[in-house]
Amino acid sequence: MTLETLQLLALVAATVTTGLVGGLFYGFSISVMRALRGTDDRTFIEVMQRINTAILNGWFVLGYIGALLFTGTAVALLGPDRHDALYPAAGALFCYAASMLITGRFNIPLNKALDAAGPPARIPDPARVRAAFEPAWVRWNTVRTLLCVGAVLLLCWALVVHGG
């Protein structure tokens, strides 16, 4: 297998996995959170707690970590002699890493705080719990969605200039 083929495969894998993760975040923005907006506080909390548990599975990890690894691999394989594709791939790596930083710094702590509130039926003030979670989580989800979209666009650019 040639270096050019390995570069192309890494760029394709990076684009697919980054697109999957960005699509997940986008799906939350345009459907899940909008659907939950109309629910009562206890239902909102219960559904989000269930999602927080369900999302922790191998398929999610494959895409979430895979996007970082495949993009990093593509950047490493491209090297300085393919700067036409290297620069957008490096930009994609930066955008995706920033989305992971947002997730780790904001979304995950918010998820943990929501889970720590306990079973929704036992929460004395579910409106307060929801208010502490929903606006901030939605805002940071939008930021990480936009970063992933930027990463996918940059990876597409890298594919085009690479000749893939």
PDB file of C-alpha atoms in Angstrom:
ATOM      1  CA  MET A   1       0.000   0.000   0.000  1.00  0.00           C
ATOM      2  CA  THR A   2       1.412   3.392  -0.952  1.00  0.00           C
ATOM      3  CA  LEU A   3       1.750   6.381   1.362  1.00  0.00           C
ATOM      4  CA  GLU A   4      -0.747   8.266  -0.800  1.00  0.00           C
ATOM      5  CA  THR A   5      -3.315   5.489  -0.309  1.00  0.00           C
ATOM      6  CA  LEU A   6      -2.756   5.501   3.461  1.00  0.00           C
ATOM      7  CA  GLN A   7      -3.176   9.279   3.502  1.00  0.00           C
ATOM      8  CA  LEU A   8      -6.417   8.987   1.580  1.00  0.00           C
ATOM      9  CA  LEU A   9      -7.760   6.222   3.829  1.00  0.00           C
ATOM     10  CA  ALA A  10      -6.927   8.238   6.952  1.00  0.00           C
ATOM     11  CA  LEU A  11      -8.655  11.317   5.523  1.00  0.00           C
ATOM     12  CA  VAL A  12     -11.753   9.306   4.587  1.00  0.00           C
ATOM     13  CA  ALA A  13     -11.916   7.645   8.026  1.00  0.00           C
ATOM     14  CA  ALA A  14     -11.434  11.033   9.706  1.00  0.00           C
ATOM     15  CA  THR A  15     -14.183  12.600   7.593  1.00  0.00           C
ATOM     16  CA  VAL A  16     -16.657   9.785   8.244  1.00  0.00           C
ATOM     17  CA  THR A  17     -16.087   9.585  12.008  1.00  0.00           C
ATOM     18  CA  THR A  18     -16.046  13.353  12.471  1.00  0.00           C
ATOM     19  CA  GLY A  19     -19.231  13.575  10.411  1.00  0.00           C
ATOM     20  CA  LEU A  20     -20.897  10.941  12.569  1.00  0.00           C
ATOM     21  CA  VAL A  21     -20.049  12.765  15.789  1.00  0.00           C
ATOM     22  CA  GLY A  22     -21.009  16.151  14.361  1.00  0.00           C
ATOM     23  CA  GLY A  23     -24.252  14.594  13.118  1.00  0.00           C
ATOM     24  CA  LEU A  24     -25.002  13.306  16.599  1.00  0.00           C
ATOM     25  CA  PHE A  25     -24.499  16.765  18.090  1.00  0.00           C
ATOM     26  CA  TYR A  26     -26.539  18.305  15.247  1.00  0.00           C
ATOM     27  CA  GLY A  27     -29.337  15.789  15.855  1.00  0.00           C
ATOM     28  CA  PHE A  28     -29.523  16.900  19.467  1.00  0.00           C
ATOM     29  CA  SER A  29     -29.689  20.539  18.373  1.00  0.00           C
ATOM     30  CA  ILE A  30     -32.409  20.174  15.773  1.00  0.00           C
ATOM     31  CA  SER A  31     -34.582  17.438  17.263  1.00  0.00           C
ATOM     32  CA  VAL A  32     -33.854  15.949  20.679  1.00  0.00           C
ATOM     33  CA  MET A  33     -33.561  19.169  22.660  1.00  0.00           C
ATOM     34  CA  ARG A  34     -36.424  20.766  20.732  1.00  0.00           C
ATOM     35  CA  ALA A  35     -38.663  17.782  21.455  1.00  0.00           C
ATOM     36  CA  LEU A  36     -37.738  17.855  25.127  1.00  0.00           C
ATOM     37  CA  ARG A  37     -38.370  21.599  25.340  1.00  0.00           C
ATOM     38  CA  GLY A  38     -42.100  20.912  25.563  1.00  0.00           C
ATOM     39  CA  THR A  39     -41.893  18.280  28.298  1.00  0.00           C
ATOM     40  CA  ASP A  40     -42.342  18.743  32.018  1.00  0.00           C
ATOM     41  CA  ASP A  41     -39.212  19.060  34.159  1.00  0.00           C
ATOM     42  CA  ARG A  42     -39.196  15.522  35.541  1.00  0.00           C
ATOM     43  CA  THR A  43     -39.626  13.989  32.084  1.00  0.00           C
ATOM     44  CA  PHE A  44     -36.840  16.176  30.716  1.00  0.00           C
ATOM     45  CA  ILE A  45     -34.478  15.121  33.502  1.00  0.00           C
ATOM     46  CA  GLU A  46     -35.363  11.436  33.197  1.00  0.00           C
ATOM     47  CA  VAL A  47     -34.851  11.363  29.426  1.00  0.00           C
ATOM     48  CA  MET A  48     -31.522  13.202  29.597  1.00  0.00           C
ATOM     49  CA  GLN A  49     -30.314  10.914  32.401  1.00  0.00           C
ATOM     50  CA  ARG A  50     -31.222   7.892  30.266  1.00  0.00           C
ATOM     51  CA  ILE A  51     -29.449   9.360  27.234  1.00  0.00           C
ATOM     52  CA  ASN A  52     -26.349  10.023  29.360  1.00  0.00           C
ATOM     53  CA  THR A  53     -26.258   6.330  30.239  1.00  0.00           C
ATOM     54  CA  ALA A  54     -27.195   4.953  26.817  1.00  0.00           C
ATOM     55  CA  ILE A  55     -24.638   6.988  24.880  1.00  0.00           C
ATOM     56  CA  LEU A  56     -21.715   5.436  26.724  1.00  0.00           C
ATOM     57  CA  ASN A  57     -21.227   2.485  24.409  1.00  0.00           C
ATOM     58  CA  GLY A  58     -18.581   1.167  22.037  1.00  0.00           C
ATOM     59  CA  TRP A  59     -20.156   2.600  18.895  1.00  0.00           C
ATOM     60  CA  PHE A  60     -20.116   6.099  20.325  1.00  0.00           C
ATOM     61  CA  VAL A  61     -16.534   5.704  21.576  1.00  0.00           C
ATOM     62  CA  LEU A  62     -15.439   4.380  18.168  1.00  0.00           C
ATOM     63  CA  GLY A  63     -16.684   7.537  16.454  1.00  0.00           C
ATOM     64  CA  TYR A  64     -15.791  10.011  19.188  1.00  0.00           C
ATOM     65  CA  ILE A  65     -12.228   8.837  19.802  1.00  0.00           C
ATOM     66  CA  GLY A  66     -11.821   7.524  16.247  1.00  0.00           C
ATOM     67  CA  ALA A  67     -12.388  10.992  14.800  1.00  0.00           C
ATOM     68  CA  LEU A  68      -9.496  12.366  16.825  1.00  0.00           C
ATOM     69  CA  LEU A  69      -7.209   9.414  16.071  1.00  0.00           C
ATOM     70  CA  PHE A  70      -7.986   9.240  12.352  1.00  0.00           C
ATOM     71  CA  THR A  71      -7.596  12.997  11.909  1.00  0.00           C
ATOM     72  CA  GLY A  72      -4.339  12.970  13.865  1.00  0.00           C
ATOM     73  CA  THR A  73      -3.128  10.044  11.763  1.00  0.00           C
ATOM     74  CA  ALA A  74      -4.011  11.882   8.568  1.00  0.00           C
ATOM     75  CA  VAL A  75      -2.073  14.947   9.724  1.00  0.00           C
ATOM     76  CA  ALA A  76       0.934  12.794  10.633  1.00  0.00           C
ATOM     77  CA  LEU A  77       0.861  10.928   7.311  1.00  0.00           C
ATOM     78  CA  LEU A  78       0.446  14.029   5.173  1.00  0.00           C
ATOM     79  CA  GLY A  79       3.594  15.699   6.383  1.00  0.00           C
ATOM     80  CA  PRO A  80       5.158  18.841   4.971  1.00  0.00           C
ATOM     81  CA  ASP A  81       5.360  17.645   1.364  1.00  0.00           C
ATOM     82  CA  ARG A  82       1.538  17.591   1.169  1.00  0.00           C
ATOM     83  CA  HIS A  83       0.909  21.006   2.730  1.00  0.00           C
ATOM     84  CA  ASP A  84      -2.036  21.545   0.357  1.00  0.00           C
ATOM     85  CA  ALA A  85      -3.935  18.853   2.301  1.00  0.00           C
ATOM     86  CA  LEU A  86      -1.996  19.143   5.549  1.00  0.00           C
ATOM     87  CA  TYR A  87      -3.193  22.642   6.445  1.00  0.00           C
ATOM     88  CA  PRO A  88      -6.928  21.925   6.205  1.00  0.00           C
ATOM     89  CA  ALA A  89      -6.438  18.548   7.947  1.00  0.00           C
ATOM     90  CA  ALA A  90      -4.538  20.269  10.765  1.00  0.00           C
ATOM     91  CA  GLY A  91      -7.335  22.852  10.979  1.00  0.00           C
ATOM     92  CA  ALA A  92      -9.838  20.010  11.228  1.00  0.00           C
ATOM     93  CA  LEU A  93      -7.793  18.426  14.009  1.00  0.00           C
ATOM     94  CA  PHE A  94      -7.806  21.735  15.880  1.00  0.00           C
ATOM     95  CA  CYS A  95     -11.585  22.157  15.450  1.00  0.00           C
ATOM     96  CA  TYR A  96     -12.347  18.607  16.525  1.00  0.00           C
ATOM     97  CA  ALA A  97      -9.991  18.789  19.521  1.00  0.00           C
ATOM     98  CA  ALA A  98     -11.716  22.035  20.517  1.00  0.00           C
ATOM     99  CA  SER A  99     -15.106  20.279  20.337  1.00  0.00           C
ATOM    100  CA  MET A 100     -13.749  17.551  22.622  1.00  0.00           C
ATOM    101  CA  LEU A 101     -12.451  20.209  25.009  1.00  0.00           C
ATOM    102  CA  ILE A 102     -15.907  21.839  25.073  1.00  0.00           C
ATOM    103  CA  THR A 103     -17.500  18.452  25.715  1.00  0.00           C
ATOM    104  CA  GLY A 104     -15.115  17.655  28.556  1.00  0.00           C
ATOM    105  CA  ARG A 105     -15.193  21.105  30.125  1.00  0.00           C
ATOM    106  CA  PHE A 106     -18.907  21.863  29.846  1.00  0.00           C
ATOM    107  CA  ASN A 107     -21.254  19.150  28.543  1.00  0.00           C
ATOM    108  CA  ILE A 108     -19.905  16.233  30.586  1.00  0.00           C
ATOM    109  CA  PRO A 109     -19.881  18.143  33.912  1.00  0.00           C
ATOM    110  CA  LEU A 110     -23.448  19.281  33.200  1.00  0.00           C
ATOM    111  CA  ASN A 111     -24.436  15.664  32.474  1.00  0.00           C
ATOM    112  CA  LYS A 112     -22.801  14.515  35.711  1.00  0.00           C
ATOM    113  CA  ALA A 113     -24.570  17.205  37.720  1.00  0.00           C
ATOM    114  CA  LEU A 114     -27.889  16.166  36.189  1.00  0.00           C
ATOM    115  CA  ASP A 115     -27.218  12.525  37.033  1.00  0.00           C
ATOM    116  CA  ALA A 116     -26.167  13.490  40.572  1.00  0.00           C
ATOM    117  CA  ALA A 117     -29.550  15.133  41.119  1.00  0.00           C
ATOM    118  CA  GLY A 118     -30.908  11.612  41.526  1.00  0.00           C
ATOM    119  CA  PRO A 119     -34.108   9.981  40.363  1.00  0.00           C
ATOM    120  CA  PRO A 120     -36.448  12.629  38.942  1.00  0.00           C
ATOM    121  CA  ALA A 121     -39.358  11.554  41.175  1.00  0.00           C
ATOM    122  CA  ARG A 122     -37.257  12.372  44.266  1.00  0.00           C
ATOM    123  CA  ILE A 123     -35.907  15.758  43.163  1.00  0.00           C
ATOM    124  CA  PRO A 124     -37.548  18.429  45.333  1.00  0.00           C
ATOM    125  CA  ASP A 125     -37.188  21.223  42.761  1.00  0.00           C
ATOM    126  CA  PRO A 126     -36.875  19.726  39.263  1.00  0.00           C
ATOM    127  CA  ALA A 127     -37.391  23.131  37.617  1.00  0.00           C
ATOM    128  CA  ARG A 128     -34.223  24.409  39.310  1.00  0.00           C
ATOM    129  CA  VAL A 129     -32.247  21.320  38.237  1.00  0.00           C
ATOM    130  CA  ARG A 130     -33.447  21.684  34.663  1.00  0.00           C
ATOM    131  CA  ALA A 131     -32.725  25.422  34.581  1.00  0.00           C
ATOM    132  CA  ALA A 132     -29.172  24.781  35.764  1.00  0.00           C
ATOM    133  CA  PHE A 133     -28.678  22.239  32.968  1.00  0.00           C
ATOM    134  CA  GLU A 134     -30.669  22.948  29.812  1.00  0.00           C
ATOM    135  CA  PRO A 135     -29.643  26.443  28.646  1.00  0.00           C
ATOM    136  CA  ALA A 136     -25.917  25.886  29.232  1.00  0.00           C
ATOM    137  CA  TRP A 137     -25.943  22.367  27.754  1.00  0.00           C
ATOM    138  CA  VAL A 138     -27.773  23.542  24.616  1.00  0.00           C
ATOM    139  CA  ARG A 139     -25.426  26.512  24.188  1.00  0.00           C
ATOM    140  CA  TRP A 140     -22.273  24.376  24.449  1.00  0.00           C
ATOM    141  CA  ASN A 141     -23.769  21.672  22.257  1.00  0.00           C
ATOM    142  CA  THR A 142     -24.281  24.306  19.568  1.00  0.00           C
ATOM    143  CA  VAL A 143     -20.631  25.380  19.854  1.00  0.00           C
ATOM    144  CA  ARG A 144     -19.323  21.822  19.567  1.00  0.00           C
ATOM    145  CA  THR A 145     -21.685  21.135  16.667  1.00  0.00           C
ATOM    146  CA  LEU A 146     -20.329  24.137  14.767  1.00  0.00           C
ATOM    147  CA  LEU A 147     -16.752  23.071  15.500  1.00  0.00           C
ATOM    148  CA  CYS A 148     -17.474  19.585  14.125  1.00  0.00           C
ATOM    149  CA  VAL A 149     -19.109  21.049  11.024  1.00  0.00           C
ATOM    150  CA  GLY A 150     -15.997  23.164  10.525  1.00  0.00           C
ATOM    151  CA  ALA A 151     -13.823  20.082  10.965  1.00  0.00           C
ATOM    152  CA  VAL A 152     -15.822  18.130   8.367  1.00  0.00           C
ATOM    153  CA  LEU A 153     -15.628  20.996   5.875  1.00  0.00           C
ATOM    154  CA  LEU A 154     -11.869  21.211   6.360  1.00  0.00           C
ATOM    155  CA  LEU A 155     -11.504  17.445   5.947  1.00  0.00           C
ATOM    156  CA  CYS A 156     -13.532  17.619   2.721  1.00  0.00           C
ATOM    157  CA  TRP A 157     -11.203  20.360   1.508  1.00  0.00           C
ATOM    158  CA  ALA A 158      -8.206  18.169   2.401  1.00  0.00           C
ATOM    159  CA  LEU A 159      -9.740  15.287   0.436  1.00  0.00           C
ATOM    160  CA  VAL A 160     -10.339  17.459  -2.605  1.00  0.00           C
ATOM    161  CA  VAL A 161      -6.831  18.883  -2.716  1.00  0.00           C
ATOM    162  CA  HIS A 162      -5.344  15.469  -1.947  1.00  0.00           C
ATOM    163  CA  GLY A 163      -7.073  14.119  -5.018  1.00  0.00           C
ATOM    164  CA  GLY A 164      -9.473  11.806  -3.183  1.00  0.00           C
TER     165      GLY A 164
END
